[in-house]
CSV table of C-alpha atoms in Angstrom, one decimal:
chain,number,residue,atom,x,y,z
S,189,UNK,CA,-51.3,3.9,71.7
S,190,UNK,CA,-54.6,2.6,70.4
S,191,UNK,CA,-56.3,5.9,71.0
S,192,UNK,CA,-53.6,7.8,69.1
S,193,UNK,CA,-54.0,5.6,66.1
S,194,UNK,CA,-57.8,6.1,66.0
S,195,UNK,CA,-57.4,9.9,66.4
S,196,UNK,CA,-54.7,10.0,63.6
S,197,UNK,CA,-56.9,7.8,61.4
S,198,UNK,CA,-60.0,10.0,62.2
S,199,UNK,CA,-58.0,13.4,61.3
S,200,UNK,CA,-56.5,11.7,58.0
S,201,UNK,CA,-60.2,10.7,57.2
S,202,UNK,CA,-61.2,14.4,57.7
S,203,UNK,CA,-58.6,15.7,55.8
S,204,UNK,CA,-59.3,13.4,53.0
S,205,UNK,CA,-63.2,14.5,52.7
S,206,UNK,CA,-62.1,18.1,52.9
S,207,UNK,CA,-59.7,17.6,50.3
S,208,UNK,CA,-62.3,15.8,48.2
S,209,UNK,CA,-65.0,18.5,48.8
S,210,UNK,CA,-62.6,21.1,47.5
S,211,UNK,CA,-61.9,19.7,44.3
S,212,UNK,CA,-65.6,18.3,43.8
S,213,UNK,CA,-64.9,14.5,44.3
S,214,UNK,CA,-67.2,11.9,45.6
S,215,UNK,CA,-70.5,14.0,45.5
S,216,UNK,CA,-71.0,14.4,41.8
S,217,UNK,CA,-68.8,17.8,41.7
S,218,UNK,CA,-66.4,18.5,38.7
S,219,UNK,CA,-64.5,15.5,38.7
S,220,UNK,CA,-66.9,13.3,38.5
S,221,UNK,CA,-68.9,15.2,35.7
S,222,UNK,CA,-65.2,15.4,33.8
S,223,UNK,CA,-65.2,11.6,34.3
S,224,UNK,CA,-68.8,11.0,32.7
S,225,UNK,CA,-68.3,13.8,30.0
S,226,UNK,CA,-68.7,12.6,26.5
S,227,UNK,CA,-65.0,13.2,24.8
S,228,UNK,CA,-64.4,13.9,21.4
S,229,UNK,CA,-60.9,14.0,19.8
S,230,UNK,CA,-59.7,16.1,17.0
S,231,UNK,CA,-56.7,15.0,15.2
S,232,UNK,CA,-55.4,17.1,12.6
S,233,UNK,CA,-52.7,16.4,10.0
S,234,UNK,CA,-50.1,19.1,9.9
S,235,UNK,CA,-49.4,22.6,10.4
S,236,UNK,CA,-48.2,23.4,6.9
S,237,UNK,CA,-51.6,24.2,5.5
S,238,UNK,CA,-52.9,27.4,7.1
S,239,UNK,CA,-56.3,25.9,7.3
S,240,UNK,CA,-56.2,23.3,9.8
S,241,UNK,CA,-55.2,25.5,12.7
S,242,UNK,CA,-56.7,28.6,11.6
S,243,UNK,CA,-60.1,27.6,10.6
S,244,UNK,CA,-60.8,24.1,11.1
S,245,UNK,CA,-59.8,23.5,14.6
S,246,UNK,CA,-61.8,26.5,16.2
S,247,UNK,CA,-65.0,26.0,14.0
S,248,UNK,CA,-65.2,22.3,14.8
S,249,UNK,CA,-64.5,23.2,18.6
S,250,UNK,CA,-66.9,26.0,18.6
S,251,UNK,CA,-69.9,23.8,16.8
S,252,UNK,CA,-69.2,20.9,19.0
S,253,UNK,CA,-69.6,22.7,22.2
S,254,UNK,CA,-72.7,24.4,20.7
S,255,UNK,CA,-74.3,21.0,20.0
S,256,UNK,CA,-72.9,19.3,23.2
S,257,UNK,CA,-72.2,21.4,26.2
S,258,UNK,CA,-71.2,18.2,28.3
S,259,UNK,CA,-68.5,17.3,25.7
S,260,UNK,CA,-64.7,17.6,26.1
S,261,UNK,CA,-62.7,18.2,23.1
S,262,UNK,CA,-59.1,17.1,23.0
S,263,UNK,CA,-56.9,18.2,20.2
S,264,UNK,CA,-53.7,17.1,18.5
S,265,UNK,CA,-51.7,18.1,15.4
S,266,UNK,CA,-49.8,15.1,13.5
S,267,UNK,CA,-47.2,17.8,12.1
S,268,UNK,CA,-47.1,15.7,8.9
S,269,UNK,CA,-45.7,12.7,10.5
S,270,UNK,CA,-47.3,9.4,10.3
S,271,UNK,CA,-45.5,7.9,13.5
S,272,UNK,CA,-46.7,10.9,15.8
S,273,UNK,CA,-50.4,10.7,14.5
S,274,UNK,CA,-50.4,7.0,15.4
S,275,UNK,CA,-49.1,7.6,18.9
S,276,UNK,CA,-51.7,10.3,19.1
S,277,UNK,CA,-54.7,7.9,18.3
S,278,UNK,CA,-53.2,5.5,20.8
S,279,UNK,CA,-53.1,8.1,23.3
S,280,UNK,CA,-56.6,9.1,22.4
S,281,UNK,CA,-57.9,5.6,23.0
S,282,UNK,CA,-56.2,5.5,26.4
S,283,UNK,CA,-57.8,8.8,27.8
S,284,UNK,CA,-61.1,7.3,26.6
S,285,UNK,CA,-62.3,9.5,23.9
S,286,UNK,CA,-65.7,8.1,22.5
S,287,UNK,CA,-65.1,9.7,19.0
S,288,UNK,CA,-62.5,10.9,17.2
S,289,UNK,CA,-62.5,13.4,14.1
S,290,UNK,CA,-59.6,12.5,12.1
S,291,UNK,CA,-57.7,14.2,9.3
S,292,UNK,CA,-55.2,11.7,8.5
S,293,UNK,CA,-51.4,12.7,7.8
S,294,UNK,CA,-51.5,9.1,5.4
S,295,UNK,CA,-55.0,7.7,4.7
S,296,UNK,CA,-53.3,4.3,4.0
S,297,UNK,CA,-50.8,4.5,6.7
S,298,UNK,CA,-53.3,5.3,9.4
S,299,UNK,CA,-55.5,2.2,8.7
S,300,UNK,CA,-54.0,0.2,11.6
S,301,UNK,CA,-54.4,3.0,14.2
S,302,UNK,CA,-58.2,3.5,12.9
S,303,UNK,CA,-58.7,-0.5,13.3
S,304,UNK,CA,-57.5,-0.3,16.8
S,305,UNK,CA,-60.0,2.7,17.7
S,306,UNK,CA,-62.7,0.9,16.1
S,307,UNK,CA,-61.7,-2.5,18.4
S,308,UNK,CA,-61.6,0.0,21.4
S,309,UNK,CA,-65.2,1.0,20.4
S,310,UNK,CA,-64.2,4.6,19.5
S,311,UNK,CA,-65.8,5.5,16.5
S,312,UNK,CA,-63.8,7.6,13.5
S,313,UNK,CA,-65.2,10.4,11.7
S,314,UNK,CA,-62.8,10.8,8.6
S,315,UNK,CA,-62.6,14.5,8.1
S,316,UNK,CA,-61.6,15.9,4.5
S,317,UNK,CA,-59.7,12.8,3.8
S,318,UNK,CA,-61.0,9.6,3.6
S,319,UNK,CA,-59.2,7.2,6.1
S,320,UNK,CA,-59.0,3.6,5.3
S,321,UNK,CA,-60.3,1.2,7.9
S,322,UNK,CA,-63.6,0.9,9.7
S,323,UNK,CA,-64.7,4.3,10.0
S,324,UNK,CA,-68.1,5.6,10.9
S,325,UNK,CA,-68.7,8.6,8.8
S,326,UNK,CA,-66.6,10.9,6.3
S,327,UNK,CA,-67.2,14.9,5.5
S,328,UNK,CA,-65.3,16.4,2.8
S,329,UNK,CA,-65.9,18.3,-0.5
S,330,UNK,CA,-66.2,16.5,-3.8
S,331,UNK,CA,-62.5,16.2,-4.6
S,332,UNK,CA,-63.0,15.5,-8.4
S,333,UNK,CA,-65.2,18.6,-8.8
S,334,UNK,CA,-62.2,20.6,-7.0
S,335,UNK,CA,-59.9,19.3,-9.5
S,336,UNK,CA,-62.6,20.1,-12.5
S,337,UNK,CA,-62.8,23.6,-11.3
S,338,UNK,CA,-59.2,24.0,-11.3
S,339,UNK,CA,-58.7,22.5,-14.8
S,340,UNK,CA,-61.7,24.8,-16.1
S,341,UNK,CA,-59.9,27.8,-14.6
S,342,UNK,CA,-56.8,27.2,-16.1
S,343,UNK,CA,-58.5,26.5,-19.6
S,344,UNK,CA,-60.3,29.8,-19.2
S,345,UNK,CA,-57.2,31.7,-18.3
S,346,UNK,CA,-55.1,30.0,-21.3
S,347,UNK,CA,-58.2,31.3,-23.4
S,348,UNK,CA,-57.8,31.1,-27.1
S,349,UNK,CA,-54.5,29.5,-26.7
S,350,UNK,CA,-55.3,26.6,-24.5
S,351,UNK,CA,-55.7,24.0,-27.3
S,352,UNK,CA,-52.0,22.5,-27.4
S,353,UNK,CA,-50.9,24.6,-24.8
S,354,UNK,CA,-47.8,23.2,-22.5
S,355,UNK,CA,-48.9,22.9,-18.9
S,356,UNK,CA,-46.7,21.8,-15.7
S,357,UNK,CA,-48.9,19.9,-13.2
S,358,UNK,CA,-48.0,20.6,-9.5
S,359,UNK,CA,-50.0,17.7,-7.5
S,360,UNK,CA,-50.2,17.4,-3.9
S,361,UNK,CA,-49.2,14.6,-1.3
S,362,UNK,CA,-49.5,11.2,-3.2
S,363,UNK,CA,-50.3,9.7,0.6
S,364,UNK,CA,-53.4,11.9,0.5
S,365,UNK,CA,-56.4,10.6,-1.5
S,366,UNK,CA,-57.8,13.9,-2.1
S,367,UNK,CA,-54.8,14.6,-4.3
S,368,UNK,CA,-55.5,11.8,-6.5
S,369,UNK,CA,-59.0,13.0,-6.6
S,370,UNK,CA,-58.0,16.6,-7.4
S,371,UNK,CA,-55.6,15.1,-10.0
S,372,UNK,CA,-58.3,12.9,-11.6
S,373,UNK,CA,-60.9,15.9,-12.0
S,374,UNK,CA,-58.3,18.1,-13.4
S,375,UNK,CA,-57.2,15.7,-15.9
S,376,UNK,CA,-60.8,14.8,-17.1
S,377,UNK,CA,-60.9,18.4,-18.3
S,378,UNK,CA,-57.1,18.9,-19.4
S,379,UNK,CA,-55.9,16.1,-20.9
S,380,UNK,CA,-57.7,16.5,-24.3
S,381,UNK,CA,-56.9,20.0,-24.6
S,382,UNK,CA,-53.4,20.7,-23.6
S,383,UNK,CA,-50.2,19.0,-23.5
S,384,UNK,CA,-48.7,18.1,-19.9
S,385,UNK,CA,-45.1,18.6,-20.2
S,386,UNK,CA,-44.1,18.0,-16.6
S,387,UNK,CA,-46.1,16.3,-13.7
S,388,UNK,CA,-45.0,16.2,-10.0
S,389,UNK,CA,-46.1,15.1,-6.8
S,390,UNK,CA,-45.3,17.1,-3.6
S,391,UNK,CA,-45.0,15.1,-0.4
S,392,UNK,CA,-46.8,17.1,2.6
S,393,UNK,CA,-47.9,19.4,0.4
S,394,UNK,CA,-44.8,21.6,1.0
S,395,UNK,CA,-44.3,24.6,-0.8
S,396,UNK,CA,-40.7,24.2,-0.9
S,397,UNK,CA,-41.0,20.9,-2.9
S,398,UNK,CA,-43.3,22.8,-5.4
S,399,UNK,CA,-40.3,25.6,-5.6
S,400,UNK,CA,-37.7,23.1,-6.4
S,401,UNK,CA,-40.0,21.2,-8.7
S,402,UNK,CA,-40.8,24.2,-10.6
S,403,UNK,CA,-37.3,25.4,-10.8
S,404,UNK,CA,-36.6,22.0,-12.4
S,405,UNK,CA,-39.3,22.3,-15.1
S,406,UNK,CA,-38.1,25.7,-15.8
S,407,UNK,CA,-34.6,24.3,-16.5
S,408,UNK,CA,-35.6,21.3,-18.4
S,409,UNK,CA,-38.3,23.2,-20.4
S,410,UNK,CA,-37.2,26.7,-20.9
S,411,UNK,CA,-39.1,29.7,-19.8
S,412,UNK,CA,-40.9,30.3,-22.9
S,413,UNK,CA,-42.2,26.9,-23.2
S,414,UNK,CA,-44.6,26.8,-20.1
S,415,UNK,CA,-47.9,28.3,-20.6
S,416,UNK,CA,-49.8,27.5,-17.2
S,417,UNK,CA,-49.4,25.7,-14.4
S,418,UNK,CA,-52.0,23.5,-12.5
S,419,UNK,CA,-51.2,23.9,-9.0
S,420,UNK,CA,-53.4,21.8,-6.5
S,421,UNK,CA,-53.7,24.2,-3.5
S,422,UNK,CA,-52.5,27.6,-2.4
S,423,UNK,CA,-49.4,26.5,-0.7
S,424,UNK,CA,-48.1,24.8,-3.9
S,425,UNK,CA,-48.8,27.9,-5.8
S,426,UNK,CA,-46.9,30.0,-3.7
S,427,UNK,CA,-44.0,27.7,-4.2
S,428,UNK,CA,-44.6,27.8,-8.0
S,429,UNK,CA,-44.6,31.4,-8.5
S,430,UNK,CA,-41.6,32.3,-6.2
S,431,UNK,CA,-39.6,29.9,-8.7
S,432,UNK,CA,-41.2,31.4,-11.7
S,433,UNK,CA,-40.2,35.0,-10.3
S,434,UNK,CA,-36.7,33.6,-9.2
S,435,UNK,CA,-36.3,32.9,-12.9
S,436,UNK,CA,-37.5,36.3,-13.7
S,437,UNK,CA,-40.4,34.9,-16.0
S,438,UNK,CA,-42.8,38.1,-16.7
S,439,UNK,CA,-45.5,37.9,-17.5
S,440,UNK,CA,-46.3,35.0,-15.2
S,441,UNK,CA,-48.2,32.2,-16.5
S,442,UNK,CA,-51.9,31.3,-15.0
S,443,UNK,CA,-51.5,29.3,-12.0
S,444,UNK,CA,-54.1,27.9,-10.1
S,445,UNK,CA,-54.6,26.9,-6.3
S,446,UNK,CA,-57.2,25.6,-3.8
S,447,UNK,CA,-58.4,26.5,-0.2
S,448,UNK,CA,-58.8,30.3,-0.5
S,449,UNK,CA,-55.7,30.9,1.9
S,450,UNK,CA,-55.2,34.9,2.6
S,451,UNK,CA,-51.9,34.8,0.8
S,452,UNK,CA,-53.9,33.0,-2.4
S,453,UNK,CA,-56.4,35.7,-2.4
S,454,UNK,CA,-53.8,38.3,-2.4
S,455,UNK,CA,-52.1,36.8,-5.3
S,456,UNK,CA,-55.4,36.7,-7.3
S,457,UNK,CA,-55.8,40.1,-6.6
S,458,UNK,CA,-52.5,41.2,-7.8
S,459,UNK,CA,-52.8,38.9,-10.7
S,460,UNK,CA,-49.7,36.5,-9.9
S,461,UNK,CA,-52.3,33.4,-9.1
S,462,UNK,CA,-55.2,33.0,-11.6
S,463,UNK,CA,-57.8,31.4,-9.3
S,464,UNK,CA,-58.3,29.2,-6.1
S,465,UNK,CA,-60.9,26.7,-5.1
S,466,UNK,CA,-62.9,28.3,-2.0
S,467,UNK,CA,-64.3,25.5,0.2
S,468,UNK,CA,-66.4,27.0,3.1
S,469,UNK,CA,-64.8,25.7,6.1
S,470,UNK,CA,-67.9,26.5,8.5
S,471,UNK,CA,-70.3,23.8,6.8
S,472,UNK,CA,-67.6,21.1,6.8
S,473,UNK,CA,-66.9,21.8,10.4
S,474,UNK,CA,-70.5,21.7,11.2
S,475,UNK,CA,-70.9,18.6,9.5
S,476,UNK,CA,-67.9,17.0,11.2
S,477,UNK,CA,-69.0,18.4,14.6
S,478,UNK,CA,-72.5,16.9,14.3
S,479,UNK,CA,-71.4,13.6,13.0
S,480,UNK,CA,-69.1,13.4,16.4
S,481,UNK,CA,-71.6,14.5,18.6
S,482,UNK,CA,-74.2,12.1,17.2
S,483,UNK,CA,-72.0,9.2,17.3
S,484,UNK,CA,-70.7,9.9,20.8
S,485,UNK,CA,-74.4,9.9,22.1
S,486,UNK,CA,-74.9,6.5,20.4
S,487,UNK,CA,-77.3,8.1,17.8
S,488,UNK,CA,-77.0,7.1,13.7
S,489,UNK,CA,-76.1,9.6,11.1
S,490,UNK,CA,-79.2,9.4,9.1
S,491,UNK,CA,-80.4,12.9,9.4
S,492,UNK,CA,-77.1,14.4,8.8
S,493,UNK,CA,-75.2,12.2,6.1
S,494,UNK,CA,-77.1,12.2,2.8
S,495,UNK,CA,-74.6,10.6,0.8
S,496,UNK,CA,-72.4,7.5,0.8
S,497,UNK,CA,-68.6,6.7,0.0
S,498,UNK,CA,-67.1,3.3,-0.3
S,499,UNK,CA,-64.1,3.2,1.8
S,500,UNK,CA,-61.2,1.1,1.5
S,501,UNK,CA,-60.5,-1.8,2.0
S,502,UNK,CA,-63.7,-2.9,3.9
S,503,UNK,CA,-65.6,-1.8,0.5
S,504,UNK,CA,-68.2,-0.8,3.3
S,505,UNK,CA,-70.7,2.1,2.4
S,506,UNK,CA,-70.0,5.0,5.0
S,507,UNK,CA,-72.2,7.7,5.7
S,508,UNK,CA,-71.0,10.9,3.8
S,509,UNK,CA,-71.5,14.5,3.6
S,510,UNK,CA,-70.1,15.7,0.2
S,511,UNK,CA,-70.1,19.5,0.1
S,512,UNK,CA,-69.7,21.4,-3.2
S,513,UNK,CA,-66.5,23.8,-3.9
S,514,UNK,CA,-66.7,27.1,-5.7
S,515,UNK,CA,-64.4,28.6,-8.0
S,516,UNK,CA,-62.8,31.7,-6.8
S,517,UNK,CA,-61.4,34.5,-9.0
S,518,UNK,CA,-60.8,38.2,-8.7
S,519,UNK,CA,-64.5,38.8,-10.0
S,520,UNK,CA,-66.0,37.1,-7.0
S,521,UNK,CA,-63.9,37.7,-4.0
S,522,UNK,CA,-66.4,39.8,-2.5
S,523,UNK,CA,-69.4,37.4,-3.1
S,524,UNK,CA,-67.6,34.5,-1.5
S,525,UNK,CA,-64.9,34.6,1.1
S,526,UNK,CA,-65.6,38.5,2.1
S,527,UNK,CA,-69.5,38.0,2.1
S,528,UNK,CA,-69.0,34.7,4.3
S,529,UNK,CA,-66.9,36.7,6.7
S,530,UNK,CA,-63.7,34.3,6.0
S,531,UNK,CA,-61.8,37.8,5.4
S,532,UNK,CA,-62.3,41.4,5.5
S,533,UNK,CA,-61.5,43.7,2.7
S,534,UNK,CA,-59.0,45.2,5.1
S,535,UNK,CA,-57.3,42.0,5.9
S,536,UNK,CA,-57.0,41.3,2.0
S,537,UNK,CA,-56.3,44.9,1.0
S,538,UNK,CA,-53.3,46.0,3.4
S,539,UNK,CA,-51.2,48.5,2.3
S,540,UNK,CA,-48.9,46.5,0.1
S,541,UNK,CA,-52.2,45.4,-1.8
S,542,UNK,CA,-53.8,48.7,-2.0
S,543,UNK,CA,-53.4,49.6,-5.3
S,544,UNK,CA,-54.2,46.2,-6.8
S,545,UNK,CA,-57.5,46.2,-4.6
S,546,UNK,CA,-58.4,49.8,-6.1
S,547,UNK,CA,-57.8,48.4,-9.3
S,548,UNK,CA,-60.0,45.0,-8.9
S,549,UNK,CA,-63.0,47.3,-7.4
S,550,UNK,CA,-62.7,45.6,-3.8
S,551,UNK,CA,-62.2,49.2,-2.1
S,552,UNK,CA,-63.7,52.5,-2.8
């Protein structure tokens, strides 16, 4: 009986050794390498705005892997829900990530989650939106400059009729600190020149909210009493323009935007939207990735961040990369989004838009 037990134990031990060898365990194989790898989590806020999954995520993942072949990248999308993103932060802490790149659904509401990450020795890079709490780095575009470009674009479109004209302001999500910066920048240009007849916030940056709010503005003010629309981004601009067209307003008043979404660029080509703000995603993602990899390796951000910003409520100076946005109109599409490879002429000038592209000088 004892001989049988010893033989069985030996067979079991041999089977375990074979299994471990097959999966790379115990001898520096893939399982151990995965265990030792640096881990970086990407937490994006929603799938409503096209840029997050179409541009930011693949660019961040690509740059992280270029800088850090040994790094593992995990991704989550908060789907516009604070509770979901809080759970995703918790999950990444449990899974042992070293750094999180966080584009917060709600910068203020995510503060406890950021604090929890810090207490777990997980560094947080606030990406695009300045999340509250003990963050280690911040990368974004100058939000007030974005708003100034939008305001100046609207005044340019209004031309000689700008002074005293009546506009509707379609602002972004009030929980996004960037929305407040855009609004502040726009007002610094507009408030002494135009009359703001109606102003709306749009939770979640949802175009359907913009459509509803714009329809309400038209009903209250009258179709002939709206000279222009400040729209904080291209998604909201789509909702604004659909409401204007549904109310058979022709010609359309000038409408601003932001993010240079493909639909926004095509509306600029047709003249439905006057301008957008182009924020090149590649340098933003590159800076975010560089910060994340440096922090994961225990390095400081001195060679990456040339600016600092003050974070709430800690009043702490945070290393920051603040990039410069570009005003996008029909006149510089080739020199910006096409030259940078964001879109090709063929992507912009589909058969539906071919005639407008010809007129704009993009084709032929």
